[in-house]
Tab-separated table of C-alpha atoms in Angstrom:
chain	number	residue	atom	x	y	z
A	581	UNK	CA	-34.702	24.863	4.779
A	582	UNK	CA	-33.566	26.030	1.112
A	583	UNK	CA	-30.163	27.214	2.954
A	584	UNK	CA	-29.261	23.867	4.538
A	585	UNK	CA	-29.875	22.146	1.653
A	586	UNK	CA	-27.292	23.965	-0.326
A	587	UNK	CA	-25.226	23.737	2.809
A	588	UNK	CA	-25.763	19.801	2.727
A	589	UNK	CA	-25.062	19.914	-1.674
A	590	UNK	CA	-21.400	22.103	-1.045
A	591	UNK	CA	-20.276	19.449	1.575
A	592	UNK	CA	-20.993	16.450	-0.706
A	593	UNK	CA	-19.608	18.337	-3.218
A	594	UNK	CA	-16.469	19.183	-1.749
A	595	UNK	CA	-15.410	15.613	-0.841
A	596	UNK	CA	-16.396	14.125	-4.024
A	597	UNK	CA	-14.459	16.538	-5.740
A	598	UNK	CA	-11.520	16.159	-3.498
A	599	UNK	CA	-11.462	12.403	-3.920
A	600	UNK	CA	-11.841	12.707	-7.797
A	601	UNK	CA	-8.848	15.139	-7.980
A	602	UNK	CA	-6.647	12.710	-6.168
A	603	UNK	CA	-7.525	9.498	-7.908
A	604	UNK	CA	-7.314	11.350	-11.269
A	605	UNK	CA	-4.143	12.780	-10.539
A	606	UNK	CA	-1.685	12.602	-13.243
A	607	UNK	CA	1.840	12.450	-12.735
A	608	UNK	CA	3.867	11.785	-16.227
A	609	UNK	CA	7.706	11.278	-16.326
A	610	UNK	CA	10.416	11.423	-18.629
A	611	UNK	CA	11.677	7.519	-18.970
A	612	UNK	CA	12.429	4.527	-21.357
A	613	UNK	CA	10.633	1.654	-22.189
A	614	UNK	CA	11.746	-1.641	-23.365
A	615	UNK	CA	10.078	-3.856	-26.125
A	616	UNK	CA	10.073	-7.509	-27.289
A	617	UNK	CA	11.829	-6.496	-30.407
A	618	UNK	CA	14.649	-5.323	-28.397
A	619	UNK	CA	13.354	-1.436	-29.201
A	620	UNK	CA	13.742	1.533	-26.667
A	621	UNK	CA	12.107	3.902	-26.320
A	622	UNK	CA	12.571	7.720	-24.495
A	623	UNK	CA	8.889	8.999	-23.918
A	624	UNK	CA	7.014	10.776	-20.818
A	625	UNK	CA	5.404	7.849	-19.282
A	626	UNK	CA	2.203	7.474	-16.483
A	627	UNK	CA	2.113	3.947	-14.555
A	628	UNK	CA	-1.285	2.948	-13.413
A	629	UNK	CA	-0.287	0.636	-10.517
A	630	UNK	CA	-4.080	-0.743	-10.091
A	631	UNK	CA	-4.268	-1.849	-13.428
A	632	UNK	CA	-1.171	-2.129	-14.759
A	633	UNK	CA	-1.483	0.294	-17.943
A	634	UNK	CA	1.341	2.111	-19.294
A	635	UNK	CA	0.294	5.212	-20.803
A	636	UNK	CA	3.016	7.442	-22.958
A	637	UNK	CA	2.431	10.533	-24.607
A	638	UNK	CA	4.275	10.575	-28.233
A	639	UNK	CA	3.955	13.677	-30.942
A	640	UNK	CA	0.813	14.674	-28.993
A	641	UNK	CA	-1.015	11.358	-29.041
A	642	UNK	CA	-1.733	9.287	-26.061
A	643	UNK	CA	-0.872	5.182	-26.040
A	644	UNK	CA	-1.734	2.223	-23.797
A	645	UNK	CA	0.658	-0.565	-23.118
A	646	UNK	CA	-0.135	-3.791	-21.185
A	647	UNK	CA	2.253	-6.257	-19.560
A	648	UNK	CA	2.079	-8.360	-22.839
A	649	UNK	CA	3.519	-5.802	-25.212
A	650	UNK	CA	6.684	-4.619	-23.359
A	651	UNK	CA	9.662	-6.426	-21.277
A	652	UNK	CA	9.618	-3.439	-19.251
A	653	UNK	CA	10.101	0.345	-18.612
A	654	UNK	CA	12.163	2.559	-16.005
A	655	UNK	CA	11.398	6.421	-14.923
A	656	UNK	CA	13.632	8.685	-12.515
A	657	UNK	CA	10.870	9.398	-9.520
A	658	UNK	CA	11.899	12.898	-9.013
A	659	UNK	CA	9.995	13.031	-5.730
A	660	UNK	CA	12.097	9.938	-4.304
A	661	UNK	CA	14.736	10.977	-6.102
A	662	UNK	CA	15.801	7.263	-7.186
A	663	UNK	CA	15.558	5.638	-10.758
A	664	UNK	CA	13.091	3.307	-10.754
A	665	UNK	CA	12.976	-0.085	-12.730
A	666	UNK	CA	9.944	-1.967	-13.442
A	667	UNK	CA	10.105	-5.960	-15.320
A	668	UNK	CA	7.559	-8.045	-16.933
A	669	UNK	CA	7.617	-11.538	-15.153
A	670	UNK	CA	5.271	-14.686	-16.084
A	671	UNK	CA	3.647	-15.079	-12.802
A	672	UNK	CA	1.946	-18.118	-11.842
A	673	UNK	CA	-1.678	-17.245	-10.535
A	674	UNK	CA	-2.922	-20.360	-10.569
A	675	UNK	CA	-0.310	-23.233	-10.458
A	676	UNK	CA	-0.895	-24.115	-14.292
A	677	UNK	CA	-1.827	-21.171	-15.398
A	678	UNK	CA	1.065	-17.867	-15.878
A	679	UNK	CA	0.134	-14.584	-16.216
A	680	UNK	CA	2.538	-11.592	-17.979
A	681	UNK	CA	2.167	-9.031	-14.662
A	682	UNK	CA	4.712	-5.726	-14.631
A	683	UNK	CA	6.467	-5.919	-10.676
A	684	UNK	CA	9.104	-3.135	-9.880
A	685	UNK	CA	12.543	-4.595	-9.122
A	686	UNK	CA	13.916	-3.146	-5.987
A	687	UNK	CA	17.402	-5.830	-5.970
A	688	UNK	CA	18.147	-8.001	-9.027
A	689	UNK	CA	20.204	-11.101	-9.067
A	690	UNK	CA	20.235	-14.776	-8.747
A	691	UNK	CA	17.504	-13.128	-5.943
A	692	UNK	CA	15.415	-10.708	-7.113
A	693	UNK	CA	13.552	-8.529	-4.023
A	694	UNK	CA	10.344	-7.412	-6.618
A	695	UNK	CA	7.167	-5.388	-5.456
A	696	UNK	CA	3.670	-4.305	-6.731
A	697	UNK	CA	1.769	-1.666	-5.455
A	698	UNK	CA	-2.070	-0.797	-5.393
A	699	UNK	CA	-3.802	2.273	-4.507
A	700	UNK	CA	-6.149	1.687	-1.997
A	701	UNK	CA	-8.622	4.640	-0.110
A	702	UNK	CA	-8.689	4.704	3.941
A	703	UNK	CA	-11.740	6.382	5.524
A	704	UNK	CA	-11.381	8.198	8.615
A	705	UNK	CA	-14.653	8.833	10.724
A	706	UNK	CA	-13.719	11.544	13.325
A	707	UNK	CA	-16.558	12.320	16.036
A	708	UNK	CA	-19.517	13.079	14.395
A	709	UNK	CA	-20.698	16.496	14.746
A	710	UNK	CA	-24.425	17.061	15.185
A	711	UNK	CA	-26.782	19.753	14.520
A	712	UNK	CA	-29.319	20.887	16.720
A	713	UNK	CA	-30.285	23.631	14.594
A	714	UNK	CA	-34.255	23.912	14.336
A	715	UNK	CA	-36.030	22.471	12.120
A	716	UNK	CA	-32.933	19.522	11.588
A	717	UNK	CA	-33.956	17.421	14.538
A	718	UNK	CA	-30.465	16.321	16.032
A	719	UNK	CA	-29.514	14.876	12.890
A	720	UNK	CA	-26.230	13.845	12.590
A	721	UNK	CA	-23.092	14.740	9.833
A	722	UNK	CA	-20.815	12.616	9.191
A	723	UNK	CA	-17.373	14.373	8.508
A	724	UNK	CA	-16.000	11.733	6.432
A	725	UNK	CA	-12.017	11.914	5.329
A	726	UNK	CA	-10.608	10.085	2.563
A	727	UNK	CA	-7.137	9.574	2.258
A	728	UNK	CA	-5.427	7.609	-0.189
A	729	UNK	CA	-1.920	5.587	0.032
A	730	UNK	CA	-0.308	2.508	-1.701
A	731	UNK	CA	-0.135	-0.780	-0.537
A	732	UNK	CA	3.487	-2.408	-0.882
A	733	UNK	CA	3.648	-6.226	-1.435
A	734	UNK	CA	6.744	-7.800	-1.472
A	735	UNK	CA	7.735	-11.027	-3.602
A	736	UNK	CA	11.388	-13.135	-3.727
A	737	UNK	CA	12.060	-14.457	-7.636
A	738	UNK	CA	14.694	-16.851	-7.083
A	739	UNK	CA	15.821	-17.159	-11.091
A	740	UNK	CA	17.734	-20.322	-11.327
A	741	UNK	CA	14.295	-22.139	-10.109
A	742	UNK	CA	11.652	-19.301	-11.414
A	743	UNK	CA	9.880	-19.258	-8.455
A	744	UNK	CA	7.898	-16.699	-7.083
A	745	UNK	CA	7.623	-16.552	-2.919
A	746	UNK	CA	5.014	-13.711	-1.678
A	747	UNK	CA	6.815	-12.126	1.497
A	748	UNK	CA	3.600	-12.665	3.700
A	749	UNK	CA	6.419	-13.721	6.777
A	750	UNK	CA	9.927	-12.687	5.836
A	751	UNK	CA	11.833	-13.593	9.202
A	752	UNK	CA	10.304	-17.202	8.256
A	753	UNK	CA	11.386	-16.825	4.835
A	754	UNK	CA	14.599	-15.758	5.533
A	755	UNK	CA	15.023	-18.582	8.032
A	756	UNK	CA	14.402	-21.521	5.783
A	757	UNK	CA	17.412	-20.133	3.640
A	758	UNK	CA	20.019	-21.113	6.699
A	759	UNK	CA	20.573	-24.414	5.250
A	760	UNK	CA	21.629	-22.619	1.857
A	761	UNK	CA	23.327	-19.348	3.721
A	762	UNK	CA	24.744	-21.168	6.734
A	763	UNK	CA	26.198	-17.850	7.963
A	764	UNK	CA	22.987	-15.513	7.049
A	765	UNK	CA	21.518	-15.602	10.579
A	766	UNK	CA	25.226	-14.197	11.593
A	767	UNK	CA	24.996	-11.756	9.362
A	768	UNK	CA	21.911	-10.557	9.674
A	769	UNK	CA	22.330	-10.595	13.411
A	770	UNK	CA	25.582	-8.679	13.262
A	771	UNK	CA	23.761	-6.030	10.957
A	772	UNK	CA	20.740	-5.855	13.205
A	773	UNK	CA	18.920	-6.145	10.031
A	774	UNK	CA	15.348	-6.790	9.910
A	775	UNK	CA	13.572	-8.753	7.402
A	776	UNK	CA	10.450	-6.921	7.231
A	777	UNK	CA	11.755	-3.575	6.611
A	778	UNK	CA	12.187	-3.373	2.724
A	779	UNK	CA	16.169	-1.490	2.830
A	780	UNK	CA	16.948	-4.766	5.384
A	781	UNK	CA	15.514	-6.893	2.621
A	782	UNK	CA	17.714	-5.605	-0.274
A	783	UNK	CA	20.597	-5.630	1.999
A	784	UNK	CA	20.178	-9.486	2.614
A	785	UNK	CA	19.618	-10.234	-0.942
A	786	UNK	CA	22.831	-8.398	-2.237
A	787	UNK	CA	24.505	-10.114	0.332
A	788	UNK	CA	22.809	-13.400	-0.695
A	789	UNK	CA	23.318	-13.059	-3.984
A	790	UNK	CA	27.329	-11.158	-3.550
């Protein structure tokens, strides 16, 4: 019995401490950030996505930023291989109420294609193995997976307005502009561009806003 009990403690160990190692993972890079006072700053730099906290690391002390202290910051993603630029933007919650949130801005101009991202954990229950070993009765093991990924939303900030539209249905989206873009449909169509794929989406906006 003593052996399957350790057997049962290094499983549960094993996953717990897999899971830990990739939510804990800490990837810092070398960017600037961008303050109200018109500062900038070049520091290594770690974006929590979840929570929005911008963490630099400055003559071996560690610093926390929120939305409300910065305009925004920018890192080169050396696994994408892309500079990427992140903005502070008063977005509305609740109709009357604003809130300072940090969204990454994928196309900037009169409209802006913006994002956010949040880590969220997919479990994956294979077939279940089961041990008939005596003494265990048939019970059953669960061989649990955890995977992790981040969840892209999209959002439109048309600037001369300041409104905020949450890409839930692009093509719709997209569609109510005809009246403003008479041509977009043809040039969309021409393109063979599709609105929910996110390179499609800058592509229409440059246009849009060319």
């Amino acid at each position: 019995m003593t052996k399957y009990l350790l057997f049962f403690c290094f499983i549960f160990l094993f996953f717990t401490n897999t899971s830990a190692q990739i939510i804990t993972e800490e990837k810092w890079y070398e960017g600037k950030i961008f303050f109200k006072d018109s500062s900038i700053v070049l520091t290594l730099l770690n974006y929590d996505f979840n929570s929005q906290i911008l963490r630099i690391k400055s003559n071996g002390q560690l610093r926390t930023f929120n939305p409300f202290q910065i305009l925004g910051f920018e890192f080169l993603d050396s696994e994408l291989d892309t500079l990427r630029t992140f903005s502070v933007f008063s977005y509305p919650k609740t109709p009357n109420y604003p809130v300072d949130m940090i969204f990454e801005v994928l196309e900037k101009g009169k409209f802006s294609l913006l994002s956010q991202d949040v880590l969220v954990a997919d479990y994956n229950d294979p077939s279940p193995m089961f041990n008939n070993s005596p003494g265990m009765g048939g019970n059953m093991i669960e061989d649990r997976q955890i995977t992790y990924r981040y969840l892209r939303t999209h959002f439109v900030y048309e600037e001369k307005k300041k409104k905020f539209t949450r890409l839930s249905k692009p093509k719709k989206y997209f569609s109510n502009l005809s009246s403003q873009f008479p041509t977009l449909k043809k040039f969309m169509k021409e393109n063979k561009l599709k609105p929910a794929r996110e390179r499609d989406m800058k592509r229409i906006l440059k246009w849009m806003n060319g």
